[in-house]
mmCIF file of C-alpha atoms and ligand atoms in Angstrom:
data_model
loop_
_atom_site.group_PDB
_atom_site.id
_atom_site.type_symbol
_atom_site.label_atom_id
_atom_site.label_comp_id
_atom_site.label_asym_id
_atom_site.label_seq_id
_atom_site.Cartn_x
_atom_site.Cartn_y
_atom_site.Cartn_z
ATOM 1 C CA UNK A 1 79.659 -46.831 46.380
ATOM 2 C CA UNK A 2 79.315 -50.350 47.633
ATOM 3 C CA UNK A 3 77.224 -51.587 44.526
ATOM 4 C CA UNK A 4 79.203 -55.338 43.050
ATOM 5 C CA UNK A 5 78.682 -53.380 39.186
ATOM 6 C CA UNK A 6 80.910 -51.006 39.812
ATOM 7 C CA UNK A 7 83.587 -52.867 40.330
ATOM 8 C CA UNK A 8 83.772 -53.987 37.215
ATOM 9 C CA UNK A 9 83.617 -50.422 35.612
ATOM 10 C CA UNK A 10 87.651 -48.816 34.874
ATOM 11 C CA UNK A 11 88.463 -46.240 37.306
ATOM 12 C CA UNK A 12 88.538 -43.884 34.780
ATOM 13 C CA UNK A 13 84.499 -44.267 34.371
ATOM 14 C CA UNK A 14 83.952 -44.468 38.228
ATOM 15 C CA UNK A 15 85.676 -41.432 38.786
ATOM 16 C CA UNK A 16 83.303 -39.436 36.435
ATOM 17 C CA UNK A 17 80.221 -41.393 38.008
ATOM 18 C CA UNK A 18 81.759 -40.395 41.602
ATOM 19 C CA UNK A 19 81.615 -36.657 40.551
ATOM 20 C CA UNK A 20 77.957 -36.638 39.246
ATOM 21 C CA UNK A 21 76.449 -38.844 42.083
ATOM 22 C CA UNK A 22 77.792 -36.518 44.541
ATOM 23 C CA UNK A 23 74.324 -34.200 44.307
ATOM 24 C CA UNK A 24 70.895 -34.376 43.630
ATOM 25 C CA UNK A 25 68.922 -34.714 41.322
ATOM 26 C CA UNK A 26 72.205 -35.904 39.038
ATOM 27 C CA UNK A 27 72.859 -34.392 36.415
ATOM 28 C CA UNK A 28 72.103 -37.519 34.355
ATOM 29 C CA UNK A 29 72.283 -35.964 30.491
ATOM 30 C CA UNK A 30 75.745 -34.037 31.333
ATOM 31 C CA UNK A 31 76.645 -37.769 33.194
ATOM 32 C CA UNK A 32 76.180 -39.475 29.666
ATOM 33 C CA UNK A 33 77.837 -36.856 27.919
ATOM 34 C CA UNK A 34 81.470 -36.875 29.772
ATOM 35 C CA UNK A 35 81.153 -40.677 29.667
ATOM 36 C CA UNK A 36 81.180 -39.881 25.447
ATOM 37 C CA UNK A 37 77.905 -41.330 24.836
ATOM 38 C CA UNK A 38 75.040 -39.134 23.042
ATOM 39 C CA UNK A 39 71.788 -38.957 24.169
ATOM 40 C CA UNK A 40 68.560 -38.041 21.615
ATOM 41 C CA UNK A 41 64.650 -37.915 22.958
ATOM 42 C CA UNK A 42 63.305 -39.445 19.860
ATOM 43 C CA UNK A 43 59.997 -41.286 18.444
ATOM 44 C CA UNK A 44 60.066 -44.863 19.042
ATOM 45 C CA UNK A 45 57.560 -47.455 19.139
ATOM 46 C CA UNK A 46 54.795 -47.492 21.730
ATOM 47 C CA UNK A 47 56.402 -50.316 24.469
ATOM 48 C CA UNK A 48 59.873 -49.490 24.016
ATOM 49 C CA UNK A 49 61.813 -46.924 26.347
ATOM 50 C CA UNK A 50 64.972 -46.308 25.414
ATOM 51 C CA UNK A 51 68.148 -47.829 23.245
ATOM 52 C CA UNK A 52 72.046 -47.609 22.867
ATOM 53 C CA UNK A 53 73.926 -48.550 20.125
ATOM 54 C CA UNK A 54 77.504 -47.819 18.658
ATOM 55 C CA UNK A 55 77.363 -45.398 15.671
ATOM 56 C CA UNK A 56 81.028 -45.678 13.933
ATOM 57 C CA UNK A 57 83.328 -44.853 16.922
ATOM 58 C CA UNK A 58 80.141 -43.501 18.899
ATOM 59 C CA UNK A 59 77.517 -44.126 21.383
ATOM 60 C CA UNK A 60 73.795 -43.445 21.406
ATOM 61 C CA UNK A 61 71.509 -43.377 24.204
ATOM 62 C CA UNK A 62 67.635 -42.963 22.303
ATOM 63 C CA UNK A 63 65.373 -42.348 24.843
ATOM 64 C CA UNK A 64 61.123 -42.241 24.003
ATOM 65 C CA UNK A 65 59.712 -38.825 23.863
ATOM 66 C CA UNK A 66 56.726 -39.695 25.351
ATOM 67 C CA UNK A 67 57.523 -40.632 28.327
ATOM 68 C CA UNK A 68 57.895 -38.833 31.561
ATOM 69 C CA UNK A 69 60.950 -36.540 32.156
ATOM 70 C CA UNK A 70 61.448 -39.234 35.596
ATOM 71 C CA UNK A 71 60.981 -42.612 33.395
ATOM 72 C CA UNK A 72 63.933 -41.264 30.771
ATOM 73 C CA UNK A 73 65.889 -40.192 33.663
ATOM 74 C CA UNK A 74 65.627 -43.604 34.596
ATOM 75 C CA UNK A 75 66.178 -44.806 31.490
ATOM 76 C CA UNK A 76 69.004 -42.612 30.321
ATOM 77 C CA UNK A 77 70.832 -44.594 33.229
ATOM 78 C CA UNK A 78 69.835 -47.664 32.569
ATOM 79 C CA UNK A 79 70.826 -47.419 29.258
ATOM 80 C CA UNK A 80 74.508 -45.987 30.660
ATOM 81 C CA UNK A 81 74.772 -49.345 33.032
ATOM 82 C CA UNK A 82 74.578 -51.074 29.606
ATOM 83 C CA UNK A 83 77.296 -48.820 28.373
ATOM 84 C CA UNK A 84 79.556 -49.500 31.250
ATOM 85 C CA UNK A 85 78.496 -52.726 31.866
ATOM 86 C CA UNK A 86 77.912 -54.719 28.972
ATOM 87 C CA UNK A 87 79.048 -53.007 25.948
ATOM 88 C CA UNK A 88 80.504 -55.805 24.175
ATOM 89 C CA UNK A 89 76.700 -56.976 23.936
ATOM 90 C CA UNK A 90 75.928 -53.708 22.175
ATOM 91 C CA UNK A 91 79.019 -53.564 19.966
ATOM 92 C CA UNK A 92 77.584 -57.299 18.838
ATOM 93 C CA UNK A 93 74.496 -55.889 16.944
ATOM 94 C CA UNK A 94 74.111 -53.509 14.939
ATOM 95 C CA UNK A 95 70.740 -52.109 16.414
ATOM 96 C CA UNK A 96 72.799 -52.686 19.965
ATOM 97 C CA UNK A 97 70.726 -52.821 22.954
ATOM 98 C CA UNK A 98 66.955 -52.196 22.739
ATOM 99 C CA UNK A 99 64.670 -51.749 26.041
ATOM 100 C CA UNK A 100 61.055 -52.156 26.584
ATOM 101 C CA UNK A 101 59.317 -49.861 29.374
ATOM 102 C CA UNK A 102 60.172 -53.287 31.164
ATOM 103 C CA UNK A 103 64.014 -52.924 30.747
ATOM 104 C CA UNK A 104 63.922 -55.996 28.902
ATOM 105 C CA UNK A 105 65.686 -56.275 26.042
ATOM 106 C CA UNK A 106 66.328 -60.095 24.549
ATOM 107 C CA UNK A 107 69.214 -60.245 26.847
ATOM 108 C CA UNK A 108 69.628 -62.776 29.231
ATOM 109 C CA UNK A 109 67.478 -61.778 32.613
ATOM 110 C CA UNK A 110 70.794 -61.191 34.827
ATOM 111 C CA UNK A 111 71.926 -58.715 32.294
ATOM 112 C CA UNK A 112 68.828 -56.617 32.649
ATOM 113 C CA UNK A 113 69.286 -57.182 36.315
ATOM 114 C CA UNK A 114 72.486 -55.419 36.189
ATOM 115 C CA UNK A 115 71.773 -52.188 34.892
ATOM 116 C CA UNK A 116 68.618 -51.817 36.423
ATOM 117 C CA UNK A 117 70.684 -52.608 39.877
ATOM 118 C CA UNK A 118 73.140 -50.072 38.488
ATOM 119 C CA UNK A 119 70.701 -47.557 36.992
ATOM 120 C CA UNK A 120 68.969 -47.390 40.387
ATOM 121 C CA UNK A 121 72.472 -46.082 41.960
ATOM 122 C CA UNK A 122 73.336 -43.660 39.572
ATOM 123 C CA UNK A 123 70.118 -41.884 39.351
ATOM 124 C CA UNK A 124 69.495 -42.682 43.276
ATOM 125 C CA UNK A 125 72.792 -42.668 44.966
ATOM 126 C CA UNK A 126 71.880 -44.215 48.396
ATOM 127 C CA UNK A 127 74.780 -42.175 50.261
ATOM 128 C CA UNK A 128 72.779 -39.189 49.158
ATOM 129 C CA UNK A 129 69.176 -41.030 50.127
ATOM 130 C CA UNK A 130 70.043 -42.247 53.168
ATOM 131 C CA UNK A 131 71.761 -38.487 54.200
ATOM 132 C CA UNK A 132 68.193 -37.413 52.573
ATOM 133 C CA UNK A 133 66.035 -39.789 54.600
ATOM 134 C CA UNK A 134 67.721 -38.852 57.796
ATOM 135 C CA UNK A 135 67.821 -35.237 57.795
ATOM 136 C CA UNK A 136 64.751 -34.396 56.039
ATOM 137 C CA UNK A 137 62.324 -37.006 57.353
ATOM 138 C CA UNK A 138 63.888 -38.549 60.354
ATOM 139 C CA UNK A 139 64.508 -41.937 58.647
ATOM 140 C CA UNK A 140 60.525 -42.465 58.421
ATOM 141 C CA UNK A 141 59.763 -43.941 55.048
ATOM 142 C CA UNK A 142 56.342 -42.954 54.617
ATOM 143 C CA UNK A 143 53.797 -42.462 51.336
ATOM 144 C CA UNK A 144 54.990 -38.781 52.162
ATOM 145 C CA UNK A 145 58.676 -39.434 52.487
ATOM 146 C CA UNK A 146 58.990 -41.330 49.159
ATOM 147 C CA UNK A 147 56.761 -38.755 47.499
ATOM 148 C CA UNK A 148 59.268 -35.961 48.631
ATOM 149 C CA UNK A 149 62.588 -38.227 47.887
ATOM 150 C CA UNK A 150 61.006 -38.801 44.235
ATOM 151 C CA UNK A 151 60.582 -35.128 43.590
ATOM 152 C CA UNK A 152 64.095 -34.067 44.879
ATOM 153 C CA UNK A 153 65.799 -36.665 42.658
ATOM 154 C CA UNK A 154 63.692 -36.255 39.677
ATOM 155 C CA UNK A 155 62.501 -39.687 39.642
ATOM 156 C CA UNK A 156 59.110 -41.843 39.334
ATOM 157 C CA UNK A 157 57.632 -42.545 42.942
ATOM 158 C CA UNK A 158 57.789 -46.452 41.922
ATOM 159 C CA UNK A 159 61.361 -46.068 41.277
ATOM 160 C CA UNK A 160 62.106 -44.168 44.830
ATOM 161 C CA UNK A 161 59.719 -46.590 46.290
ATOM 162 C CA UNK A 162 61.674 -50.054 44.970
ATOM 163 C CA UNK A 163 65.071 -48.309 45.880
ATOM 164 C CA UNK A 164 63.752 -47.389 49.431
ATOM 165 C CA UNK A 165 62.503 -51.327 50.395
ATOM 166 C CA UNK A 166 66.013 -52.164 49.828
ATOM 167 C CA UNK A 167 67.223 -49.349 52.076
ATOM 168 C CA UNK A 168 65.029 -50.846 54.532
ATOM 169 C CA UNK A 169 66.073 -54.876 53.832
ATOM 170 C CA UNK A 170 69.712 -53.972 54.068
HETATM 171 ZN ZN1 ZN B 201 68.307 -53.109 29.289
#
């Protein structure tokens, strides 16, 4: 896990997100739940995709109903990066951190930046893409490869897609 965010995360955290990002698709809801933070599909507002916010001594992860089971995946991470990441900007509001379907929130850009860097990871570890890309497709990224990455890790074919160009630029 070469990734600059999760350095900053205790080792106590990183060992949990070790165990979960070591298969496919990852088990993102049972992720959120040994890091202590709930997670609730709920109605929200056309435009917005997720939310966490402290509740007493607890975390919430809301993630929009209506959006595809990939997109909350995506989100549930995101919204974990925050959680790991930046959680003294949550425990600062009392509505905490609240996403569009652009994963942006108020905060400042590089903030957003962050978890969607560290989102990307968690949901699509790239030791477990790259061992993927190899094996399964001879390291040819084509409309056919990302299609069959996407559906193995349960996430959008945008999301594969982004996270495969910086395969390729690295
Ligand atoms: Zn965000």
């Amino acid at each position: 896990m070469g990734l600059k965010e999760l350095g900053r995360i205790s080792p106590e955290e990183r060992t949990i997100l070790a165990q979960y990002m070591s298969e496919y698709p990852v088990r993102i809801g049972q992720l959120a739940k040994d890091l202590g933070v709930a997670i609730r599909v709920s109605s929200m507002p056309t435009g917005v995709s997720g939310q966490i916010s402290r509740e007493g001594d607890n975390y919430v992860i809301r993630v929009n109903r209506n959006e595809a089971r990939e997109r909350q995946r995506f989100t549930i991470g995101h919204e974990l990066a925050h959680y790991l990441l930046h959680r003294n900007i949550i425990d600062s509001s009392p509505d905490g951190i609240t996403d569009t379907v652009l994963y942006r929130s108020g905060a400042p850009e590089r903030i957003e930046f962050e978890a969607n860097r560290l989102a990307a990871e968690i949901v699509m570890p790239m030791h477990l893409i790259e061992k993927e890309l190899s094996e399964k497709f001879g390291g040819l990224v084509t409309e056919a490869t990302i299609e069959g990455l996407a559906s193995s890790f349960e996430v959008s074919k945008a999301a594969m897609e982004i996270k495969l160009s910086t395969l390729v630029e690295a």
